[in-house]
Coordinates of C-alpha atoms and ligand atoms in Angstrom, one line a residue:
M1 CA 112.3 65.6 88.0
T2 CA 109.3 63.3 87.7
L3 CA 108.1 62.3 91.0
Q4 CA 107.9 58.5 91.4
G5 CA 106.0 57.9 94.6
K6 CA 108.5 55.5 96.0
Q7 CA 110.1 55.0 99.4
L8 CA 113.8 56.1 99.4
I9 CA 115.6 53.4 101.3
G10 CA 119.4 53.9 101.4
A11 CA 120.4 54.4 97.7
Q12 CA 117.3 52.7 96.3
A13 CA 113.8 53.9 95.4
V14 CA 111.5 51.1 96.4
A15 CA 107.8 50.6 95.5
A16 CA 105.9 49.7 98.7
Q17 CA 102.6 47.8 98.8
G18 CA 100.4 49.8 101.3
S19 CA 97.4 52.0 100.6
P20 CA 98.0 55.0 98.4
I21 CA 98.8 58.4 100.0
H22 CA 97.9 61.4 97.9
A23 CA 98.7 65.0 98.7
V24 CA 95.8 67.3 98.5
N25 CA 96.1 70.9 97.4
P26 CA 94.4 72.7 100.3
A27 CA 93.5 75.7 98.2
T28 CA 91.3 73.6 95.8
D29 CA 90.9 70.2 97.6
E30 CA 92.3 68.7 94.3
R31 CA 94.2 65.4 94.7
L32 CA 97.8 65.6 93.6
E33 CA 99.7 62.8 91.7
P34 CA 101.5 60.6 92.1
A35 CA 100.2 58.2 94.8
Y36 CA 102.7 57.2 97.4
A37 CA 102.1 53.6 98.4
A38 CA 102.4 53.4 102.2
G39 CA 105.3 51.4 103.6
G40 CA 105.1 49.0 106.5
K41 CA 107.3 46.8 108.7
P42 CA 109.5 45.5 105.8
E43 CA 110.4 49.0 104.7
V44 CA 111.1 50.1 108.3
E45 CA 113.2 47.0 108.8
R46 CA 115.3 47.6 105.7
A47 CA 115.9 51.3 106.5
C48 CA 116.8 50.6 110.1
A49 CA 119.2 47.8 109.1
L50 CA 121.0 50.1 106.7
A51 CA 121.1 53.0 109.2
W52 CA 122.6 50.7 111.8
A53 CA 125.1 49.4 109.3
A54 CA 126.1 53.0 108.4
F55 CA 126.4 54.2 111.9
E56 CA 129.9 52.9 112.8
T57 CA 131.4 54.5 109.7
Y58 CA 129.4 57.6 109.7
R59 CA 129.9 58.6 113.3
E60 CA 133.7 58.5 112.8
T61 CA 133.7 60.7 109.6
G62 CA 136.3 63.4 109.9
L63 CA 135.0 66.9 110.8
E64 CA 135.8 68.3 107.3
A65 CA 134.1 65.4 105.5
R66 CA 131.0 65.6 107.6
A67 CA 130.8 69.4 107.2
R68 CA 131.2 69.0 103.4
F69 CA 128.3 66.5 103.4
L70 CA 126.0 68.9 105.1
E71 CA 126.9 71.6 102.6
T72 CA 126.4 69.2 99.7
V73 CA 122.9 68.5 101.0
A74 CA 122.2 72.3 100.9
D75 CA 123.7 72.6 97.4
E76 CA 121.6 69.7 96.1
I77 CA 118.4 71.2 97.6
E78 CA 119.1 74.5 95.9
A79 CA 119.9 72.8 92.7
I80 CA 116.3 71.4 92.5
G81 CA 115.3 75.0 91.6
D82 CA 111.7 76.2 91.2
A83 CA 110.2 72.7 91.0
L84 CA 110.6 72.4 94.7
I85 CA 108.9 75.7 95.5
E86 CA 106.0 74.9 93.1
R87 CA 105.4 71.5 94.5
A88 CA 105.5 72.8 98.0
M89 CA 103.1 75.6 97.1
A90 CA 100.6 73.1 95.7
E91 CA 100.9 70.7 98.7
S92 CA 100.8 73.3 101.4
G93 CA 98.8 76.3 100.2
L94 CA 101.7 78.5 101.4
P95 CA 102.7 81.4 99.3
R96 CA 105.9 81.5 97.1
A97 CA 107.7 84.1 99.2
R98 CA 107.2 82.1 102.4
L99 CA 108.5 78.9 100.8
E100 CA 111.5 80.6 99.2
G101 CA 112.3 82.0 102.6
E102 CA 111.9 78.6 104.2
R103 CA 114.2 77.0 101.6
G104 CA 116.8 79.7 102.4
R105 CA 116.4 78.9 106.1
T106 CA 116.7 75.1 105.5
C107 CA 119.9 75.5 103.5
G108 CA 121.3 78.1 105.9
Q109 CA 120.6 75.7 108.8
L110 CA 122.5 72.9 107.1
R111 CA 125.5 75.3 106.4
L112 CA 125.4 76.5 110.0
F113 CA 125.7 72.9 111.2
A114 CA 128.6 72.4 108.8
K115 CA 130.4 75.3 110.6
V116 CA 129.5 73.8 114.0
V117 CA 130.9 70.4 113.0
R118 CA 134.1 71.9 111.7
A119 CA 134.7 73.9 114.9
G120 CA 134.6 70.7 116.8
E121 CA 133.3 72.3 120.1
W122 CA 130.4 69.8 120.1
L123 CA 132.9 67.1 120.9
D124 CA 133.3 68.8 124.3
V125 CA 136.8 67.3 124.8
R126 CA 137.9 67.2 128.4
I127 CA 141.2 65.8 129.4
D128 CA 142.3 65.2 133.0
P129 CA 145.9 63.8 132.7
A130 CA 147.1 61.2 135.2
L131 CA 148.6 62.4 138.4
P132 CA 150.6 59.4 139.5
E133 CA 152.3 61.3 142.4
R134 CA 149.1 62.7 143.9
A135 CA 148.7 61.8 147.6
P136 CA 147.0 60.1 149.2
M137 CA 145.5 58.7 145.9
P138 CA 147.1 59.0 142.4
R139 CA 144.7 60.1 139.6
V140 CA 144.3 57.9 136.5
D141 CA 144.2 59.4 133.0
L142 CA 140.6 60.5 132.1
R143 CA 139.5 61.8 128.7
Q144 CA 136.0 62.6 127.5
R145 CA 134.4 63.3 124.2
H146 CA 130.9 63.1 122.7
I147 CA 129.7 60.6 120.2
G148 CA 126.4 60.3 118.2
L149 CA 123.6 58.4 119.9
G150 CA 122.9 56.2 116.9
P151 CA 120.2 56.2 114.1
V152 CA 117.5 58.9 114.7
A153 CA 113.9 58.7 113.6
V154 CA 112.7 62.1 112.3
F155 CA 109.0 63.0 111.8
G156 CA 108.5 65.7 109.1
A157 CA 106.2 68.5 110.4
S158 CA 103.2 69.6 108.4
N159 CA 103.6 73.3 109.1
F160 CA 107.2 73.7 107.7
P161 CA 107.4 71.5 104.6
L162 CA 111.1 72.4 104.3
A163 CA 112.6 73.8 107.4
F164 CA 111.1 71.2 109.9
S165 CA 110.8 68.4 107.5
V166 CA 112.9 65.9 105.5
A167 CA 116.2 68.0 105.7
G168 CA 115.0 70.3 108.4
G169 CA 116.5 71.1 111.8
D170 CA 116.1 67.6 113.3
T171 CA 117.7 65.9 110.3
A172 CA 120.5 68.5 110.1
S173 CA 121.4 68.3 113.8
S174 CA 121.3 64.5 113.8
L175 CA 123.5 64.3 110.7
A176 CA 125.9 66.9 112.3
A177 CA 126.1 64.7 115.4
G178 CA 127.1 61.7 113.4
C179 CA 123.7 60.0 113.5
P180 CA 122.1 58.4 110.4
V181 CA 118.5 59.5 109.9
V182 CA 115.3 57.6 108.9
V183 CA 112.6 60.2 108.1
K184 CA 108.9 59.5 108.3
A185 CA 107.5 61.9 105.7
H186 CA 104.4 63.9 106.6
S187 CA 101.6 62.8 104.4
A188 CA 100.6 66.4 103.7
H189 CA 103.6 67.0 101.4
P190 CA 104.9 63.7 100.0
G191 CA 106.1 65.2 96.7
T192 CA 108.1 68.0 98.5
S193 CA 109.5 65.2 100.7
E194 CA 110.6 63.1 97.7
L195 CA 112.3 66.0 96.0
V196 CA 114.3 66.9 99.2
G197 CA 114.9 63.2 100.0
R198 CA 116.4 62.6 96.5
A199 CA 118.7 65.6 97.1
V200 CA 119.9 64.1 100.3
Q201 CA 120.4 60.7 98.6
R202 CA 122.5 62.4 95.9
A203 CA 124.6 64.1 98.5
V204 CA 125.2 60.8 100.3
A205 CA 126.4 59.3 97.0
R206 CA 128.5 62.4 96.0
C207 CA 130.3 62.3 99.4
E208 CA 130.8 58.5 99.2
L209 CA 129.1 57.9 102.5
P210 CA 127.4 54.6 103.4
E211 CA 123.9 54.5 101.8
G212 CA 122.1 53.9 105.2
V213 CA 123.0 57.4 106.4
F214 CA 119.6 58.5 105.1
S215 CA 116.2 56.9 104.3
L216 CA 112.8 58.4 103.7
L217 CA 109.6 56.4 104.4
Y218 CA 106.0 57.1 103.7
G219 CA 103.0 55.9 105.7
S220 CA 99.8 56.9 107.4
G221 CA 97.6 55.6 110.2
H222 CA 100.6 55.5 112.6
E223 CA 101.9 52.1 111.4
V224 CA 105.3 53.3 110.0
G225 CA 105.8 55.8 112.8
Q226 CA 105.1 53.2 115.5
A227 CA 107.3 50.5 113.9
L228 CA 110.1 53.0 113.5
V229 CA 110.3 54.3 117.0
R230 CA 110.0 50.7 118.4
D231 CA 112.9 49.4 116.3
A232 CA 115.8 48.5 118.5
R233 CA 118.3 50.2 116.1
I234 CA 116.7 53.6 116.4
K235 CA 118.3 55.5 119.4
A236 CA 116.4 58.8 119.4
V237 CA 113.3 60.5 118.0
G238 CA 112.8 64.0 116.6
F239 CA 109.1 65.1 116.2
T240 CA 107.1 68.3 115.5
G241 CA 103.3 68.0 115.5
S242 CA 100.3 67.4 117.7
R243 CA 100.3 66.8 121.5
G244 CA 98.5 63.6 120.9
G245 CA 101.1 62.4 118.4
G246 CA 104.1 63.5 120.5
T247 CA 102.8 61.8 123.7
A248 CA 101.9 58.6 121.8
L249 CA 105.5 58.4 120.6
M250 CA 106.8 59.1 124.2
K251 CA 104.6 56.2 125.4
A252 CA 105.8 53.9 122.6
V253 CA 109.5 54.4 123.4
Q254 CA 108.9 53.8 127.1
E255 CA 107.5 50.4 126.2
R256 CA 110.7 49.4 124.4
P257 CA 113.1 47.1 126.2
E258 CA 115.6 49.9 125.8
P259 CA 113.8 53.3 126.2
I260 CA 115.3 56.2 124.2
P261 CA 115.0 60.0 124.2
V262 CA 112.1 61.6 122.3
Y263 CA 112.5 65.2 121.4
A264 CA 108.9 66.1 120.6
E265 CA 107.8 69.7 120.0
M266 CA 104.0 69.7 120.5
S267 CA 101.7 72.5 121.7
S268 CA 102.2 76.0 122.9
I269 CA 99.9 79.1 123.1
N270 CA 102.8 81.6 123.6
P271 CA 101.4 84.0 126.1
V272 CA 101.8 87.8 125.6
F273 CA 101.8 89.9 128.8
L274 CA 100.7 93.5 128.2
L275 CA 102.2 95.4 131.1
P276 CA 100.3 98.5 132.5
E277 CA 102.5 101.4 131.3
A278 CA 102.9 99.9 127.8
L279 CA 99.1 99.3 127.6
A280 CA 98.4 102.9 128.7
A281 CA 100.9 104.4 126.3
R282 CA 100.2 102.3 123.2
G283 CA 97.3 99.9 123.7
K284 CA 95.9 100.6 120.2
A285 CA 99.2 100.2 118.4
L286 CA 99.9 97.0 120.3
G287 CA 96.5 95.6 119.2
E288 CA 97.3 96.3 115.6
A289 CA 100.8 94.8 115.7
F290 CA 99.6 91.8 117.6
V291 CA 97.2 90.8 114.9
G292 CA 100.1 90.9 112.3
S293 CA 101.8 88.2 114.3
L294 CA 98.6 86.2 115.0
T295 CA 97.6 85.9 111.4
L296 CA 101.1 85.4 109.9
G297 CA 101.0 82.1 107.9
A298 CA 97.3 81.6 108.9
G299 CA 98.5 81.3 112.5
Q300 CA 100.2 77.9 111.8
F301 CA 103.4 78.6 113.6
C302 CA 104.4 76.8 116.8
T303 CA 105.2 80.2 118.2
N304 CA 101.9 81.8 117.3
P305 CA 100.6 84.1 120.1
G306 CA 97.3 82.5 121.1
L307 CA 97.0 84.1 124.5
V308 CA 97.1 87.7 125.7
I309 CA 97.0 88.8 129.3
G310 CA 96.5 92.3 130.7
I311 CA 94.8 94.3 133.5
K312 CA 91.2 95.4 132.7
G313 CA 91.0 99.1 131.9
E314 CA 91.1 101.7 129.2
G315 CA 94.4 100.5 127.8
L316 CA 93.3 96.9 127.4
D317 CA 90.0 98.1 125.9
A318 CA 91.9 100.1 123.3
F319 CA 94.1 97.0 122.6
V320 CA 91.0 94.7 122.2
A321 CA 89.2 97.3 120.0
A322 CA 92.2 97.7 117.7
A323 CA 92.9 94.0 117.6
G324 CA 89.3 93.3 116.8
E325 CA 89.2 95.7 113.9
A326 CA 92.5 94.3 112.6
V327 CA 91.1 90.7 112.8
Q328 CA 87.9 91.8 110.9
A329 CA 90.2 93.2 108.2
S330 CA 92.5 90.1 108.0
P331 CA 91.8 88.1 104.8
A332 CA 91.3 84.4 105.2
Q333 CA 94.3 82.3 104.3
T334 CA 94.4 78.7 103.2
M335 CA 95.4 76.3 105.9
L336 CA 97.9 73.5 105.4
T337 CA 95.6 70.5 105.3
P338 CA 91.9 69.8 105.5
G339 CA 92.7 68.0 108.8
I340 CA 94.3 71.1 110.3
H341 CA 91.4 73.2 109.1
D342 CA 88.9 70.8 110.7
A343 CA 90.9 70.9 114.0
Y344 CA 91.0 74.7 113.9
S345 CA 87.2 74.9 113.2
Q346 CA 86.5 72.6 116.2
G347 CA 88.8 74.7 118.4
V348 CA 87.1 78.0 117.4
D349 CA 83.7 76.3 117.9
G350 CA 84.7 75.4 121.4
L351 CA 85.4 79.0 122.2
T352 CA 82.2 80.2 120.5
Q353 CA 80.2 77.8 122.5
S354 CA 82.0 78.3 125.8
S355 CA 80.0 80.3 128.4
Q356 CA 83.3 81.6 129.7
A357 CA 84.6 83.2 126.4
R358 CA 83.1 86.1 124.6
E359 CA 83.6 86.6 120.8
V360 CA 85.1 90.0 120.0
A361 CA 85.7 89.6 116.2
R362 CA 85.9 87.2 113.4
G363 CA 87.7 87.7 110.1
P364 CA 86.2 87.2 106.6
A365 CA 85.2 83.6 106.0
G366 CA 87.1 83.3 102.7
D367 CA 86.1 81.5 99.5
G368 CA 88.5 78.5 99.4
P369 CA 87.7 75.1 101.0
N370 CA 90.2 75.3 103.8
A371 CA 90.3 79.0 104.6
C372 CA 91.3 80.1 108.1
Q373 CA 88.8 82.7 109.5
A374 CA 90.7 84.7 112.1
G375 CA 89.2 85.1 115.5
L376 CA 89.5 87.1 118.7
F377 CA 87.9 86.1 122.0
V378 CA 88.0 87.6 125.6
A379 CA 87.6 85.8 128.9
A380 CA 87.8 86.9 132.6
A381 CA 90.9 85.7 134.4
A382 CA 88.8 84.0 137.1
D383 CA 87.1 81.9 134.3
F384 CA 90.4 81.2 132.6
L385 CA 91.8 79.9 135.9
R386 CA 88.7 77.7 136.4
E387 CA 88.3 76.3 132.9
E388 CA 91.2 74.2 131.7
A389 CA 89.8 74.0 128.2
L390 CA 90.5 77.7 127.6
Q391 CA 94.3 76.9 127.7
A392 CA 94.0 74.4 124.8
E393 CA 96.0 75.3 121.7
V394 CA 93.8 76.4 118.8
F395 CA 96.3 75.8 115.9
G396 CA 95.5 78.8 113.6
A397 CA 94.8 82.5 113.7
T398 CA 92.6 82.7 116.8
A399 CA 93.6 84.2 120.2
L400 CA 92.1 84.6 123.6
V401 CA 92.6 87.8 125.7
V402 CA 92.5 87.2 129.4
E403 CA 91.3 90.2 131.5
C404 CA 92.7 90.4 135.0
A405 CA 91.5 92.5 137.9
D406 CA 95.0 93.5 139.1
Q407 CA 98.7 92.5 138.9
A408 CA 98.1 89.7 141.5
E409 CA 95.7 88.1 139.2
V410 CA 98.1 88.4 136.3
T411 CA 100.7 86.6 138.4
R412 CA 98.1 83.8 139.2
V413 CA 97.4 83.4 135.5
A414 CA 101.1 83.2 134.7
E415 CA 101.6 80.5 137.4
A416 CA 98.6 78.5 136.0
L417 CA 100.1 78.3 132.5
E418 CA 101.3 75.1 131.0
G419 CA 104.8 74.9 129.6
Q420 CA 105.4 77.2 126.6
L421 CA 107.9 77.7 123.8
T422 CA 107.8 81.5 124.4
A423 CA 106.5 84.2 126.7
T424 CA 106.4 87.8 125.6
L425 CA 106.4 91.0 127.7
Q426 CA 105.1 94.2 126.1
M427 CA 106.6 96.8 128.5
D428 CA 107.8 100.4 128.8
D429 CA 110.5 101.7 131.2
G430 CA 108.0 102.2 134.0
D431 CA 107.0 98.5 133.8
L432 CA 110.5 97.3 134.8
E433 CA 109.6 96.3 138.4
T434 CA 106.4 94.5 137.3
A435 CA 108.4 92.6 134.6
R436 CA 111.0 91.7 137.2
G437 CA 108.3 90.1 139.3
L438 CA 107.0 88.1 136.4
L439 CA 110.4 87.0 135.0
P440 CA 111.1 84.1 137.4
I441 CA 107.7 82.6 136.7
L442 CA 108.2 83.0 132.9
E443 CA 111.6 81.4 133.1
R444 CA 110.0 78.4 134.7
R445 CA 107.2 78.3 132.1
A446 CA 108.9 79.0 128.8
G447 CA 112.0 78.3 126.7
R448 CA 112.3 81.9 125.4
V449 CA 111.3 85.1 127.1
M450 CA 111.2 88.3 125.0
A451 CA 110.4 92.0 125.4
N452 CA 108.6 94.2 123.0
G453 CA 108.6 91.8 120.0
W454 CA 106.3 89.1 118.8
P455 CA 107.1 85.4 119.1
T456 CA 106.7 84.4 115.5
G457 CA 110.1 84.5 113.8
V458 CA 112.6 82.1 115.3
E459 CA 116.2 83.0 114.4
V460 CA 118.5 80.0 113.6
C461 CA 121.6 80.9 115.6
H462 CA 123.7 79.9 118.5
A463 CA 121.7 81.4 121.4
M464 CA 118.2 80.4 120.3
V465 CA 116.1 78.2 122.5
H466 CA 113.1 76.7 120.7
G467 CA 112.0 74.4 123.5
G468 CA 110.3 74.6 126.9
P469 CA 108.6 72.5 129.6
Y470 CA 105.8 70.0 128.7
P471 CA 103.6 70.2 126.7
A472 CA 105.6 72.7 124.6
T473 CA 108.1 69.9 124.3
S474 CA 108.8 66.5 125.8
D475 CA 112.2 67.5 127.1
S476 CA 112.8 71.1 128.4
R477 CA 116.6 70.7 128.5
T478 CA 117.1 71.2 124.8
T479 CA 116.3 73.2 121.8
S480 CA 115.1 72.1 118.3
V481 CA 116.3 75.3 116.6
G482 CA 119.8 76.7 116.5
S483 CA 123.2 75.1 116.8
A484 CA 122.6 73.8 120.4
A485 CA 120.1 71.3 118.8
I486 CA 123.0 69.0 118.0
Q487 CA 123.4 68.2 121.8
R488 CA 120.1 66.2 121.6
F489 CA 121.8 63.5 119.6
L490 CA 125.1 63.2 121.5
R491 CA 126.3 61.5 124.6
P492 CA 129.6 61.6 126.5
V493 CA 132.0 58.7 126.7
C494 CA 134.9 58.7 129.1
Y495 CA 138.2 56.9 128.2
Q496 CA 140.2 55.8 131.2
N497 CA 144.0 55.0 130.8
L498 CA 143.6 54.1 127.2
P499 CA 146.9 53.9 125.3
Q500 CA 147.5 56.7 122.8
G501 CA 147.1 54.4 119.8
L502 CA 143.6 53.4 121.0
L503 CA 142.3 56.9 121.8
P504 CA 140.1 58.8 119.3
E505 CA 142.1 61.4 117.4
A506 CA 140.5 64.4 119.3
L507 CA 141.7 63.0 122.6
R508 CA 145.3 62.2 121.7
D509 CA 148.3 64.1 123.1
G510 CA 149.4 67.1 120.9
N511 CA 145.8 67.7 119.7
P512 CA 146.2 66.3 116.2
A513 CA 142.5 67.1 115.4
G514 CA 143.1 70.7 116.3
V515 CA 139.9 71.1 118.4
S516 CA 139.2 73.2 121.4
R517 CA 139.9 71.1 124.6
L518 CA 139.6 71.6 128.4
V519 CA 142.9 70.2 129.7
D520 CA 143.2 69.9 133.5
G521 CA 140.4 72.5 133.8
K522 CA 142.1 75.0 131.5
R523 CA 140.8 75.9 128.0
E524 CA 143.4 75.0 125.4
A525 CA 143.1 77.2 122.2
Ligands
LIG601 P1 100.3 64.9 113.9 O1 98.9 64.3 113.7 O2 100.8 64.8 115.3 O3 101.2 64.0 112.9 C1 102.5 64.3 112.7 C2 103.3 63.0 112.3 O4 103.3 62.1 113.5 C3 102.7 62.2 111.2 O5 103.7 61.7 110.4 C4 102.0 61.1 111.9 O6 102.0 59.9 111.1 C5 102.8 60.9 113.1 N1 102.0 60.4 114.2 C6 100.9 61.0 114.8 N2 100.4 60.3 115.8 C7 101.2 59.1 115.9 C8 101.1 58.0 116.7 N3 100.2 57.8 117.6 N4 102.0 57.0 116.4 C9 102.9 57.1 115.4 N5 103.0 58.2 114.6 C10 102.1 59.2 114.8 O7 100.4 66.3 113.4 P2 99.8 67.1 112.1 O8 99.2 66.2 111.2 O9 100.9 67.9 111.7 O10 98.7 68.1 112.6 C11 97.7 67.9 113.5 C12 97.7 68.9 114.6 O11 99.0 69.1 115.2 C13 97.4 70.3 114.2 O12 96.0 70.5 114.0 C14 98.0 71.1 115.3 O13 97.1 71.2 116.4 C15 99.2 70.4 115.7 N6 100.5 70.9 115.2 C16 101.2 71.6 116.1 C17 102.4 72.1 115.7 C18 103.3 72.9 116.7 O14 104.4 73.2 116.4 N7 102.8 73.2 117.9 C19 102.9 71.9 114.5 C20 102.2 71.1 113.6 C21 100.9 70.6 114.0 P3 100.6 59.2 110.5 O15 100.3 60.1 109.3 O16 101.0 57.8 110.2 O17 99.6 59.3 111.6

């Protein structure tokens, strides 16, 4: 398919009038065609009007029809074939295998949400039948279900051009919840976005849904994003990106006459705690394995382990020496965009120039224009606790090891951490009591606590939490990965004494929709 560089608004492809946006191949700094003329307020207005018009119909689509739509989106993405992978490789610098895996994850995610929709548990139907004879007060008939919030604004993420972008987790969970979606494409991969956007457009047409169920806008310099989240017809926001971007969107929605939820995933340094027995038994092996996780995808994962904490001693020395050697041997990988490369270089320069951090190792510089030179630094816990800047996310393959004097200092470091997506314990059997002491702190600090693994690699399943307290996300009560992500875009409605003919199908006597229901406090099959 020839890319056209147009905004996809409902069923149309529309030429906008703004400044041209070009993708850049980060491996060569070559500008890629076509240009995408940035949209502005007129395009936002049109997409939101269509989304709002589609909402009433779309939110009441039957479970089977909505599930089939999600599956059709997945089928259409797969049908694009290799053209999608090649364009994504050119726009992101990511290797083929990674992008093929990401496409599988994206389609798997859409199909998982199709299953979730069919099962109907997300409706969370509760029925408390009337008790007219109850004394001293009779009870009225009360029935609850969940409905979609309304049209959702989704911001494509730079670091997952497929799985967290146009038809990624935020879009899949919004559509599953019955919410039309207006996507603001990330300017780093406009061609990939167009290919996927057209696949969603085709799925909307094939399933005979209202065209406003999906639109895709392009813009830069914040204009489209700001106009979108301020539009009264947008009822929630899904975002993955920088802390500055996420907090700006939170502020913008608070200024609306009607504030709305923002689900922003922003910054996390994903601390790894090396507990004493594990360090003593396998410090060297841990150092080598750690660098495998640190350098994966040039460190451009939200779950990249950027902070390691351990007690000073032989075990930690062995860890640092092995990790340093592995960093020196890690080839430089192309970063996603020149902007992300610049931000990374500044972050690493900050550590190099800090009087509190000591450089242990740097990787090879690499030949390409946006190569990520891996790095490892060490700081004393007392300095880490004093110097807030040492907690800042360096988005890329650089980590800081914090050396503590004893377990009490490890605890103080854990308490001082900002909110995180993940916290990892490297532990052996003899570390159980130490881990038990840390666990309550880590539960307060992170969305996912793990033992003896590495945080990169986020399974899309029912039990996953990809979330956490600020600044990891803007709302720690939710997850952006896994089936529970649908809950972000739903709200409960209670129907009191409504006649059967007026009740939604899932709430009617006899359970004609065949969904799981809690009736008078008891689970009905
Ligand atoms: P970004 O600068 O936050 O931009 C992401 C999206 O948000 C873009 O579409 C951008 O639109 C929009 N946006 C940003 N600020 C906005 C504002 N004030 N108002 C309205 N819209 C706004 O993120 P990025 O370009 O992906 O990367 C920059 C940095 O983000 C990286 O260096 C890294 O530190 C961090 N990052 C973190 C994660 C993570 O998961 N933790 C993931 C990716 C990136 P415009 O193009 O119009 O500005």
